[in-house]
Every structure is written in C-alpha cells, then in structure tokens.
Short mmCIF file of C-alpha atoms in Angstrom, two decimals:
data_model
loop_
_atom_site.label_atom_id
_atom_site.label_comp_id
_atom_site.label_asym_id
_atom_site.label_seq_id
_atom_site.Cartn_x
_atom_site.Cartn_y
_atom_site.Cartn_z
CA MET A 1 -22.17 -17.19 -26.61
CA THR A 2 -21.07 -19.75 -24.10
CA ALA A 3 -18.49 -19.27 -21.44
CA THR A 4 -16.10 -21.47 -23.49
CA GLN A 5 -16.63 -19.29 -26.48
CA VAL A 6 -15.91 -16.15 -24.44
CA GLN A 7 -12.62 -17.78 -23.24
CA ASN A 8 -11.61 -18.89 -26.76
CA ASN A 9 -12.33 -15.38 -28.11
CA TRP A 10 -10.20 -13.84 -25.32
CA ASN A 11 -7.25 -16.18 -26.14
CA THR A 12 -7.34 -15.41 -29.93
CA ALA A 13 -8.46 -11.82 -29.94
CA THR A 14 -6.38 -9.21 -31.66
CA PRO A 15 -5.31 -6.05 -29.60
CA GLY A 16 -8.24 -3.77 -29.11
CA LYS A 17 -10.88 -6.27 -30.18
CA LEU A 18 -14.53 -5.91 -28.87
CA ILE A 19 -16.18 -9.14 -27.60
CA THR A 20 -19.93 -8.68 -27.04
CA LEU A 21 -22.10 -11.15 -25.19
CA ASP A 22 -25.44 -12.22 -26.70
CA GLY A 23 -26.92 -13.83 -23.59
CA ASP A 24 -26.15 -15.01 -19.95
CA THR A 25 -23.11 -17.29 -19.45
CA GLY A 26 -21.61 -19.45 -16.79
CA ARG A 27 -18.34 -18.63 -15.09
CA TRP A 28 -15.02 -17.79 -16.91
CA THR A 29 -11.40 -18.67 -16.61
CA LEU A 30 -9.30 -16.07 -18.41
CA LYS A 31 -5.65 -17.11 -19.04
CA LYS A 32 -2.58 -15.20 -20.09
CA ALA A 33 -2.87 -14.50 -23.91
CA GLY A 34 -0.04 -14.07 -26.40
CA ARG A 35 -0.57 -10.41 -27.16
CA PRO A 36 2.40 -8.03 -26.62
CA LYS A 37 2.55 -6.36 -23.25
CA GLY A 38 0.95 -2.94 -23.36
CA SER A 39 -1.39 -3.72 -26.36
CA PRO A 40 -4.81 -1.92 -26.59
CA GLN A 41 -7.18 -3.40 -24.19
CA VAL A 42 -9.44 -6.18 -25.46
CA VAL A 43 -12.90 -5.15 -24.36
CA ILE A 44 -15.59 -7.77 -23.21
CA ASP A 45 -19.04 -6.16 -23.08
CA LEU A 46 -21.53 -8.04 -21.22
CA ALA A 47 -24.27 -6.00 -22.88
CA GLY A 48 -26.40 -6.16 -19.77
CA HIS A 49 -26.24 -9.86 -19.44
CA THR A 50 -25.42 -11.94 -16.34
CA LEU A 51 -22.55 -14.36 -15.43
CA THR A 52 -24.28 -17.02 -13.28
CA ARG A 53 -22.64 -18.97 -10.45
CA ASP A 54 -23.76 -22.48 -11.72
CA PRO A 55 -22.33 -24.88 -12.25
CA GLU A 56 -19.75 -24.79 -9.46
CA VAL A 57 -17.02 -27.28 -8.77
CA GLY A 58 -15.43 -27.09 -5.31
CA SER A 59 -14.35 -23.47 -4.32
CA SER A 60 -15.20 -21.56 -7.44
CA ASP A 61 -15.00 -18.08 -8.94
CA THR A 62 -17.26 -16.33 -11.38
CA ILE A 63 -14.37 -14.77 -13.16
CA ILE A 64 -10.79 -15.88 -12.42
CA PHE A 65 -7.76 -14.02 -13.85
CA LYS A 66 -5.02 -16.59 -14.18
CA SER A 67 -1.46 -15.43 -13.64
CA GLY A 68 -0.27 -12.83 -16.11
CA VAL A 69 -3.62 -11.68 -17.52
CA ARG A 70 -3.35 -8.19 -18.77
CA ASP A 71 -4.71 -5.46 -21.11
CA LEU A 72 -8.47 -6.18 -20.60
CA LYS A 73 -11.55 -4.19 -19.99
CA ILE A 74 -14.86 -5.85 -18.83
CA THR A 75 -18.09 -3.72 -18.70
CA ASN A 76 -21.75 -3.50 -18.53
CA GLY A 77 -23.21 -6.46 -16.76
CA ARG A 78 -23.79 -8.51 -13.65
CA LEU A 79 -21.81 -11.21 -11.87
CA LEU A 80 -23.40 -13.52 -9.38
CA ALA A 81 -20.53 -14.24 -7.06
CA CYS A 82 -19.55 -17.93 -6.74
CA SER A 83 -18.64 -19.63 -3.42
CA ARG A 84 -15.03 -18.25 -3.32
CA ALA A 85 -15.28 -14.95 -5.26
CA GLY A 86 -17.12 -12.98 -7.99
CA LEU A 87 -13.70 -11.74 -9.18
CA LYS A 88 -10.52 -13.50 -8.40
CA THR A 89 -6.78 -12.79 -9.50
CA GLU A 90 -4.43 -15.73 -9.05
CA ASP A 91 -1.16 -15.51 -7.08
CA PRO A 92 1.74 -15.46 -7.90
CA GLY A 93 1.47 -13.84 -11.43
CA GLY A 94 -1.17 -11.22 -10.67
CA ALA A 95 -2.87 -9.20 -13.36
CA ARG A 96 -2.20 -5.74 -14.79
CA ASP A 97 -3.71 -3.11 -16.94
CA ILE A 98 -7.24 -4.09 -16.13
CA TRP A 99 -10.35 -1.94 -16.20
CA LEU A 100 -13.63 -2.97 -14.65
CA ASP A 101 -16.53 -0.74 -15.57
CA ARG A 102 -20.26 -0.66 -14.62
CA LEU A 103 -20.40 -4.30 -13.26
CA GLU A 104 -22.66 -5.38 -10.48
CA VAL A 105 -20.98 -8.01 -8.37
CA THR A 106 -23.31 -9.60 -5.81
CA GLY A 107 -23.86 -12.50 -3.50
CA LEU A 108 -27.48 -11.43 -3.14
CA TRP A 109 -27.38 -11.27 0.67
CA ASP A 110 -29.84 -8.58 2.10
CA ALA A 111 -28.74 -7.18 5.56
CA THR A 112 -32.28 -5.88 6.22
CA ALA A 113 -33.90 -9.27 5.91
CA PRO A 114 -33.72 -12.47 7.99
CA VAL A 115 -30.68 -14.85 7.54
CA SER A 116 -30.65 -15.92 3.89
CA THR A 117 -30.72 -19.43 2.67
CA LEU A 118 -28.63 -18.36 -0.46
CA PRO A 119 -25.33 -20.02 -1.05
CA ARG A 120 -22.43 -18.47 1.01
CA VAL A 121 -19.86 -16.21 -0.73
CA LYS A 122 -16.47 -15.76 0.75
CA TRP A 123 -15.28 -12.59 -1.17
CA LEU A 124 -16.89 -10.46 -3.96
CA ALA A 125 -13.36 -9.75 -5.28
CA HIS A 126 -10.04 -11.24 -4.17
CA HIS A 127 -6.80 -10.15 -5.88
CA TYR A 128 -3.14 -10.72 -5.69
CA ARG A 129 -0.22 -8.64 -7.14
CA THR A 130 -2.45 -6.41 -9.30
CA GLY A 131 -1.17 -3.17 -10.93
CA SER A 132 -2.44 -0.40 -13.19
CA TRP A 133 -5.95 -1.30 -11.98
CA ILE A 134 -8.98 0.79 -12.68
CA GLU A 135 -12.68 0.43 -11.46
CA THR A 136 -15.40 2.80 -12.43
CA TRP A 137 -19.13 2.81 -11.59
CA MET A 138 -18.96 -0.69 -10.00
CA SER A 139 -21.48 -2.00 -7.48
CA TYR A 140 -20.53 -4.55 -4.87
CA TRP A 141 -23.28 -5.89 -2.44
CA GLY A 142 -24.51 -8.76 -0.49
CA CYS A 143 -21.50 -10.75 0.75
CA SER A 144 -22.22 -12.24 4.21
CA ASP A 145 -18.85 -13.75 4.73
CA GLU A 146 -15.83 -11.43 4.12
CA HIS A 147 -14.66 -8.50 1.96
CA ALA A 148 -16.17 -6.67 -1.03
CA ARG A 149 -12.68 -6.07 -2.44
CA TYR A 150 -9.47 -7.56 -0.97
CA PHE A 151 -6.06 -6.69 -2.49
CA HIS A 152 -2.82 -8.37 -1.52
CA ASN A 153 0.70 -6.89 -2.25
CA ILE A 154 -0.41 -4.54 -4.99
CA GLN A 155 2.29 -3.89 -7.76
CA GLY A 156 1.27 -0.65 -9.06
CA ASN A 157 -1.37 2.20 -8.97
CA HIS A 158 -5.04 1.49 -8.31
CA TYR A 159 -7.91 3.89 -9.04
CA PHE A 160 -11.52 3.46 -7.91
CA SER A 161 -14.33 5.90 -8.89
CA GLY A 162 -18.10 6.36 -8.60
CA SER A 163 -18.78 2.90 -7.02
CA MET A 164 -21.27 1.60 -4.40
CA VAL A 165 -20.62 -1.04 -1.76
CA LYS A 166 -23.00 -2.32 0.84
CA TRP A 167 -23.99 -5.26 3.01
CA CYS A 168 -20.65 -7.24 3.57
CA GLY A 169 -19.47 -9.28 6.44
CA ARG A 170 -16.15 -7.40 6.30
CA THR A 171 -14.55 -4.48 4.56
CA ALA A 172 -15.65 -2.38 1.50
CA LEU A 173 -11.87 -2.24 0.36
CA GLN A 174 -8.76 -3.87 2.06
CA VAL A 175 -5.29 -3.37 0.80
CA VAL A 176 -2.69 -5.39 2.65
CA ASN A 177 1.05 -5.85 2.07
CA ARG A 178 2.30 -8.89 4.02
CA MET A 179 5.80 -10.29 3.86
CA ALA A 180 4.29 -13.78 3.47
CA GLU A 181 0.94 -15.31 2.60
CA ASN A 182 0.36 -18.88 3.94
CA GLY A 183 4.01 -19.39 4.42
CA THR A 184 4.96 -18.27 0.96
CA PRO A 185 7.09 -15.08 0.63
CA GLU A 186 5.39 -12.05 -1.16
CA PRO A 187 6.93 -9.03 -2.87
CA GLU A 188 6.74 -5.64 -1.07
CA GLY A 189 3.63 -3.82 -2.15
CA TYR A 190 3.88 -0.41 -3.98
CA GLY A 191 1.62 2.02 -5.86
CA ASP A 192 -0.75 4.89 -5.08
CA VAL A 193 -4.29 4.10 -4.28
CA THR A 194 -7.00 6.64 -5.15
CA VAL A 195 -10.67 6.11 -4.12
CA GLU A 196 -13.20 8.92 -5.11
CA ASP A 197 -16.92 9.57 -5.33
CA GLU A 198 -17.75 6.28 -3.59
CA THR A 199 -20.69 5.34 -1.29
CA VAL A 200 -20.49 2.67 1.43
CA GLU A 201 -23.27 1.40 3.58
CA ASP A 202 -23.31 -1.17 6.35
CA VAL A 203 -20.20 -3.25 5.81
CA CYS A 204 -18.13 -4.89 8.45
CA LEU A 205 -21.18 -6.76 9.74
CA GLU A 206 -19.31 -9.81 10.94
CA GLN A 207 -19.95 -10.86 14.47
CA GLY A 208 -17.96 -8.39 16.68
CA GLY A 209 -17.29 -6.14 13.70
CA GLY A 210 -15.43 -7.09 10.49
CA GLY A 211 -12.60 -4.51 10.48
CA SER A 212 -12.98 -0.91 9.18
CA ALA A 213 -14.66 -0.12 5.84
CA TYR A 214 -11.49 1.10 4.26
CA THR A 215 -8.45 -0.76 5.54
CA PHE A 216 -4.79 -0.05 4.50
CA ARG A 217 -2.24 -2.30 6.24
CA GLY A 218 1.40 -1.44 5.87
CA GLY A 219 4.14 -2.06 3.41
CA MET A 220 3.63 1.03 1.11
CA LYS A 221 6.35 3.39 2.43
CA ASP A 222 6.63 5.21 -0.93
CA SER A 223 2.83 5.21 -1.68
CA THR A 224 -0.05 7.62 -1.03
CA VAL A 225 -3.62 6.86 -0.39
CA THR A 226 -6.24 9.43 -1.52
CA LEU A 227 -9.84 9.20 -0.22
CA ARG A 228 -11.82 11.92 -1.97
CA ARG A 229 -15.56 12.79 -1.64
CA LEU A 230 -16.41 9.45 -0.05
CA THR A 231 -19.74 8.95 1.81
CA GLY A 232 -20.01 6.20 4.40
CA ARG A 233 -22.84 5.14 6.76
CA LEU A 234 -22.37 2.19 9.24
CA GLY A 235 -25.15 1.54 11.75
CA CYS A 236 -27.31 4.35 10.51
CA ASP A 237 -30.02 2.39 8.64
CA PRO A 238 -33.12 1.93 10.96
CA ASP A 239 -34.08 -1.09 8.74
CA LEU A 240 -30.93 -3.10 9.49
CA HIS A 241 -31.90 -6.58 10.60
CA PRO A 242 -31.99 -6.96 14.42
CA SER A 243 -29.33 -9.74 14.35
CA LEU A 244 -26.81 -7.37 12.76
CA ARG A 245 -27.29 -4.29 14.98
CA GLY A 246 -24.49 -3.23 17.27
CA ARG A 247 -21.89 -4.12 14.76
CA ALA A 248 -20.98 -0.76 13.40
CA THR A 249 -17.14 -0.33 13.51
CA GLY A 250 -15.18 2.33 11.74
CA MET A 251 -14.82 3.90 8.30
CA VAL A 252 -11.05 4.18 7.77
CA VAL A 253 -7.99 2.46 9.38
CA VAL A 254 -4.39 2.86 8.24
CA ASP A 255 -1.89 0.79 10.26
CA SER A 256 0.73 -1.85 9.87
CA GLY A 257 -0.34 -5.34 10.95
CA PRO A 258 1.76 -7.76 13.10
CA GLU A 259 2.23 -11.48 12.64
CA SER A 260 -0.98 -13.46 13.09
CA SER A 261 1.09 -15.76 15.31
CA PRO A 262 4.77 -15.82 16.42
CA GLY A 263 7.05 -17.05 13.62
CA SER A 264 4.38 -17.00 10.92
CA GLY A 265 6.11 -14.31 8.99
CA ASP A 266 2.91 -12.69 7.71
CA ALA A 267 3.53 -9.35 9.25
CA ALA A 268 3.13 -6.28 7.04
CA TRP A 269 6.19 -5.11 5.21
CA PRO A 270 7.80 -2.40 7.29
CA GLY A 271 7.58 1.40 6.65
CA GLY A 272 3.86 1.96 6.93
CA THR A 273 2.20 4.25 4.40
CA LYS A 274 4.02 7.41 3.13
CA ALA A 275 0.85 9.71 3.03
CA VAL A 276 -2.90 9.59 3.44
CA TYR A 277 -5.11 12.54 1.96
CA MET A 278 -8.71 12.67 2.95
CA PRO A 279 -10.57 15.62 1.31
CA ASP A 280 -14.42 16.20 1.47
CA CYS A 281 -15.33 12.77 2.98
CA ASP A 282 -18.58 12.31 4.95
CA PHE A 283 -18.40 9.45 7.48
CA GLU A 284 -21.18 8.81 9.92
CA VAL A 285 -21.08 5.75 12.24
CA GLY A 286 -23.41 4.33 14.78
CA THR A 287 -25.99 7.17 15.08
CA VAL A 288 -28.81 4.63 14.99
CA TYR A 289 -27.09 1.47 16.09
CA PRO A 290 -23.88 2.16 17.88
CA GLY A 291 -21.14 -0.52 17.94
CA THR A 292 -20.98 -2.72 20.97
CA GLY A 293 -18.01 -4.66 22.43
CA SER A 294 -15.12 -5.24 19.97
CA ALA A 295 -17.23 -3.54 17.20
CA LYS A 296 -16.82 -0.10 19.01
CA ARG A 297 -13.93 1.51 17.05
CA ALA A 298 -12.80 4.87 16.01
CA ASN A 299 -14.51 6.25 12.97
CA VAL A 300 -11.16 7.20 11.40
CA LYS A 301 -7.91 5.83 12.86
CA ILE A 302 -4.48 6.61 11.31
CA GLU A 303 -1.17 5.13 12.41
CA SER A 304 2.19 4.02 10.83
CA CYS A 305 1.92 6.94 8.41
CA GLY A 306 4.23 9.73 7.30
CA LEU A 307 1.59 12.34 6.71
CA PHE A 308 -2.18 12.56 7.17
CA SER A 309 -4.02 15.42 5.63
CA MET A 310 -7.70 16.16 6.12
CA THR A 311 -9.61 18.88 4.29
CA ASP A 312 -13.31 19.81 5.04
CA GLY A 313 -15.58 16.81 5.33
CA ARG A 314 -17.67 15.38 8.16
CA ILE A 315 -16.82 12.67 10.76
CA VAL A 316 -19.69 11.76 13.15
CA VAL A 317 -20.15 9.26 15.99
CA PRO A 318 -22.53 9.10 19.02
CA ALA A 319 -21.52 11.19 22.06
CA GLY A 320 -18.62 9.79 23.99
CA GLU A 321 -17.27 7.76 21.10
CA VAL A 322 -14.10 8.30 19.16
CA ALA A 323 -14.50 10.13 15.78
CA LEU A 324 -10.79 10.65 14.98
CA GLU A 325 -7.81 8.85 16.36
CA ILE A 326 -4.21 9.72 15.37
CA LYS A 327 -1.50 7.69 16.89
CA GLN A 328 1.99 8.86 17.61
CA SER A 329 3.24 6.65 14.63
CA CYS A 330 1.58 9.17 12.37
CA LYS A 331 4.46 11.69 11.96
CA GLU A 332 2.50 14.64 10.80
CA PHE A 333 -1.20 15.69 10.72
CA PHE A 334 -2.61 18.78 9.05
CA TRP A 335 -6.15 19.82 8.49
CA SER A 336 -7.71 22.67 6.45
CA GLY A 337 -11.05 24.12 5.48
CA SER A 338 -13.97 23.62 7.86
CA PRO A 339 -14.37 20.12 8.85
CA GLU A 340 -17.22 18.95 11.12
CA VAL A 341 -15.95 16.41 13.68
CA ILE A 342 -18.53 15.30 16.27
CA GLY A 343 -17.21 12.92 18.88
CA ASP A 344 -13.89 12.51 20.82
CA ILE A 345 -10.54 13.19 19.14
CA SER A 346 -7.60 11.14 20.31
CA TYR A 347 -4.34 12.74 19.32
CA HIS A 348 -1.04 11.13 20.21
CA GLY A 349 -2.57 9.54 23.33
CA THR A 350 -4.53 12.55 24.59
CA THR A 351 -8.40 12.66 24.23
CA TYR A 352 -10.30 15.93 23.55
CA ALA A 353 -14.08 15.90 23.76
CA THR A 354 -14.56 18.48 20.99
CA TRP A 355 -12.96 19.48 17.75
CA ASP A 356 -12.66 23.01 19.00
CA GLY A 357 -10.83 21.77 22.16
CA PHE A 358 -8.42 19.85 20.02
CA THR A 359 -7.63 22.65 17.45
CA ALA A 360 -7.11 25.11 20.36
CA ALA A 361 -4.49 22.71 21.95
CA HIS A 362 -2.70 22.03 18.66
CA PRO A 363 -2.75 25.07 16.37
CA GLU A 364 0.45 23.62 14.69
CA CYS A 365 -1.95 21.12 12.96
CA ARG A 366 -3.77 23.74 10.93
CA ALA A 367 -2.46 23.87 7.41
#
C-alpha cells in the first residue's frame, strides 16, 4: 500500500474501518474527511511497518493532520521524522478525538555518540488546537533540535500514558497557551492534561539548556495538570557524549510566559494554571553531570498556579542546588506521604537547605 493509497482509504473509509499497511510507506497528508463528528474512530494499523522521511519537499512532516481531522487511531509502527516534524497538526483548524498508540517517532539522533550526520529534525511532534487527544505506549527519541512534543493552545483534555522520551534538544512535553502566534491571535487554551507512567531521559540538551522536561506555560486557569508516576533522569548517564555534558536543566516548570519582545502580543493567556498534582514521581537531575551556567535550574519549579499538590515521590539534585522552587504566585502548596527531597527548597523567596528544615518552618503545608 502506497502513501497515496493510505490517504485515499482514509478519505473514503466508513466509520470504524480498519486500514492495515502491508509494507513501508512514504509520508502522509491526512485531510478532513466527510464522516459525521463523533463517529467511531477509523483505525490505521501500521502492522510493524515504517513511514520513511523520503522524499522530502521543503519543510516536510512524516504525518500531517490538516485542519479538522478527527476520529482517528494510528497504531503499531515507526515514523522517521522529517525535517520539520514526525507528527504535525495544522493551525488554525487543529485535530480532535485522536489516539496515537505504540508508535516510535524518531530522528535517530544518539546523545551518547559524536555529532551525527543525519538530517536535522526540528520537532518530533508539533501540534495546534488539539482536543480529546490520547497517546499510549509511545516512544519519542533522537531529535537534536527542539521538542519531542509541543502543543499550542489546546482545546480539550489530553492524556498520555506509558511512553518513553529521550535524547532531545528541548523538552519532552511542552504545552503553551499564547494570545498570539507569529502575530496571529490564538484562542485561550483549556482542558486537563494527565501524564502517567512515563520515562524521560536526557532531554533539554540544547546549548545552555533547552527548557525543562515538562513545561506548562500559562493560559489554563480552569485546567488541572496531573503528573503521576513519572521517572526522569537528566545528566545522570555516564555515557552522555562529552559535548552534551553540563546541560542538565529541570524536570518540571509551571509558569506564565511574558511577551518574547515588547508589543509582540505572544504572552501567555492570563490566569496561569488552576492546579498541578504530582503523585509518586521520581526526578533526578545532574547527579553525574550537573548543569552549568544557564542550564542550572530548579528540578521542579511552580509559579502562576492556584494549587500545587505533591504526594510521596523523589526529587534529587546535587548538594547546593535547588530541588524544589515554589514561587509566591503559587497560591497554595500541600504535600503528603513521605517524599524524599534532596537539595535546597525555595519557598516564597526563602531557601531551606533540607526538606526537614522546610517542613518544620511550614507545618501548614502538610496535607
């Protein structure tokens, strides 16, 4: 089955139809189909096959969802990311009711090896205005330029489970809600984001550090973010290539971004994030190769947030660095269970050298 045949089958499929690949294909362009909204998902089963990056024309994507694509599941195969993205959703129409399952999305970059001569990849996944979005048992790795998964102005709930992300120039997952993109107004983002049972290793490897592994940037004042049973290791692999050492940053940041330049209009929508829940996460940063310069950041940093709740888990950084930073713009912080926090704790502008010192000073934070 060729890429053109896949595209034609998608366009003409009846609700709930299964489309199964019988071999590798080139890249796909999936357009809005005429099926009624909310129809049973059409399932495209790659059956273990690969979508290749060739041939490319200009800035290309392995799979692009054109405006209005919905009611689709893609499962069981491999995508070689093209020069722009492995998975791309078009603005302004976005995509809804999408389920991505057991896909490997890769740019093939290896952060333990010398600089690669492979074609550069900007993003592994880059999406606008998505909603009712599910990802299960995904693998994202090997993107030397930017983000593994980058979502703009989401328009509904997002759920990620059981995935692995490693070796990226920037974040494992970034969700931003800006008032404008490239001068064009964008709708306010909304929807709850849940990430669970995920593993992240050595992302944010850009020179000077490429953000924090999980970045949530404003504009979701009625939304909650849940990070459950996540495992993260940055700067902990002794085999990391020498050119990439010293770039460990942080695992989580929740904030509200300003304009990139005066008058640009691309600041985050106001209101920050309603609530962030972080049960049973294990985040270790810089214990083999600590961050240096601008890459030295708090392991977990929370601001512009109504409530931050942390249960059990482990947050570890080298001595003298910041494990947990909670700004005054985080209105409430509660913890429960028996978390292990090794490193400084910065709370509303005051620094505590130990977790015991912080909890003794702030008993009101214990749930």
